[in-house]
Short mmCIF file of C-alpha atoms in Angstrom, two decimals:
data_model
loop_
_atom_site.label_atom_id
_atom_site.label_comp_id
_atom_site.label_asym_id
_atom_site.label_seq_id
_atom_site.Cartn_x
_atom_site.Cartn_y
_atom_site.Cartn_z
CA UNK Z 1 119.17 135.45 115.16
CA UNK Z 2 117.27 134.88 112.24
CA UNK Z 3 117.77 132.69 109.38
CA UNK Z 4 114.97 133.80 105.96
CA UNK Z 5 114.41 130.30 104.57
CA UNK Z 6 114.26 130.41 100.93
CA UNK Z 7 112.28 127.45 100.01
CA UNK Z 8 109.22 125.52 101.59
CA UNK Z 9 110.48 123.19 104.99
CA UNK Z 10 109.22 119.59 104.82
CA UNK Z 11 109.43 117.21 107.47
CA UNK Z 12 111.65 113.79 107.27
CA UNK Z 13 114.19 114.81 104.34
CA UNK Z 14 117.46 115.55 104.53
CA UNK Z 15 119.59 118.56 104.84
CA UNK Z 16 122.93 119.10 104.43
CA UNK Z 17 125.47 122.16 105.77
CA UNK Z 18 128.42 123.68 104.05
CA UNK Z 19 130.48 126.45 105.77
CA UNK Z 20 133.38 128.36 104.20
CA UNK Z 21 135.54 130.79 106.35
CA UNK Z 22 135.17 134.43 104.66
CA UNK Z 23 137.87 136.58 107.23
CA UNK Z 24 139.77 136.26 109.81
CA UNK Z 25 141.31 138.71 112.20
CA UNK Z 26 142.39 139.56 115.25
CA UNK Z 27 140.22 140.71 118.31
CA UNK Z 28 140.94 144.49 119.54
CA UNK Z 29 139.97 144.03 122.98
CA UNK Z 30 140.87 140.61 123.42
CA UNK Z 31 144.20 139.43 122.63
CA UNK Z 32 143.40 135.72 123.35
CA UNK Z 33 140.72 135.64 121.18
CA UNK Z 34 140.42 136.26 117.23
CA UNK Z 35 137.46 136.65 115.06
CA UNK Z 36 136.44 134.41 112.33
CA UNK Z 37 133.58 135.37 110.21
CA UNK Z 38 131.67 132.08 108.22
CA UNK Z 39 129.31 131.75 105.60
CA UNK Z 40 127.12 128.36 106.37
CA UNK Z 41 124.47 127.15 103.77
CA UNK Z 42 121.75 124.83 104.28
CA UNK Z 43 120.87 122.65 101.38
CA UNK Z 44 118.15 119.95 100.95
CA UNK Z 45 118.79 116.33 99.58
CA UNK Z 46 118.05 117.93 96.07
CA UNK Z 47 120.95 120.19 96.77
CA UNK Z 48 118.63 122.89 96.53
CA UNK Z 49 119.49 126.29 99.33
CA UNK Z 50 117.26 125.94 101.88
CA UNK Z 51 119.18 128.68 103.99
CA UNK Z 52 121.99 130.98 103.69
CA UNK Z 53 123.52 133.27 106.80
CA UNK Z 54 126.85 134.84 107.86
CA UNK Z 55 128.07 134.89 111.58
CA UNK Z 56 131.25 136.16 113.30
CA UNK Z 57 132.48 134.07 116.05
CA UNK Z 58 135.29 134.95 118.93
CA UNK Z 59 137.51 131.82 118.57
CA UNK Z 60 140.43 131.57 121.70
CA UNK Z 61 143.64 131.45 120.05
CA UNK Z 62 145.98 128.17 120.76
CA UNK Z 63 146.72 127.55 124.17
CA UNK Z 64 144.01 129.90 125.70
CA UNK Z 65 140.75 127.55 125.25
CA UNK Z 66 138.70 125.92 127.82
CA UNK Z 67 140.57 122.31 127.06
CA UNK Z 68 144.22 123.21 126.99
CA UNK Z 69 143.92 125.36 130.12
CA UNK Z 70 142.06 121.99 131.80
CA UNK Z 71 145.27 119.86 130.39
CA UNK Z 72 142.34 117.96 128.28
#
């Protein structure tokens, strides 16, 4: 994976995420799983983008994840 940084990194300040959910569909050869595609930003304490990337993740649906099948 990589993630262009579009401004200068400095040690010791703060940064800040925001993610927003772009899609969401079903898996084709997993029909426990969906897909959820996100859009996360990285901003500094200015509020200025530090970082910007998209990733799709396979998400179990309800009742097939790790936890519920423990009983968690």
């Amino acid at each position: 994976l990589r993630i262009p940084h579009t401004v200068r990194r400095v040690l010791f300040r703060s940064l800040y995420a925001e993610s927003e959910v772009l899609d969401i569909r079903e898996s084709k050869s997993r029909p426990t799983a969906g897909i959820v595609t996100v859009r996360t930003r990285g901003l500094n304490q200015n509020d200025v983008v530090v970082m910007d990337f998209v990733r799709s993740m396979l998400i179990p649906k309800t009742g097939h994840a790790v936890d519920d099948k423990a009983g968690y």
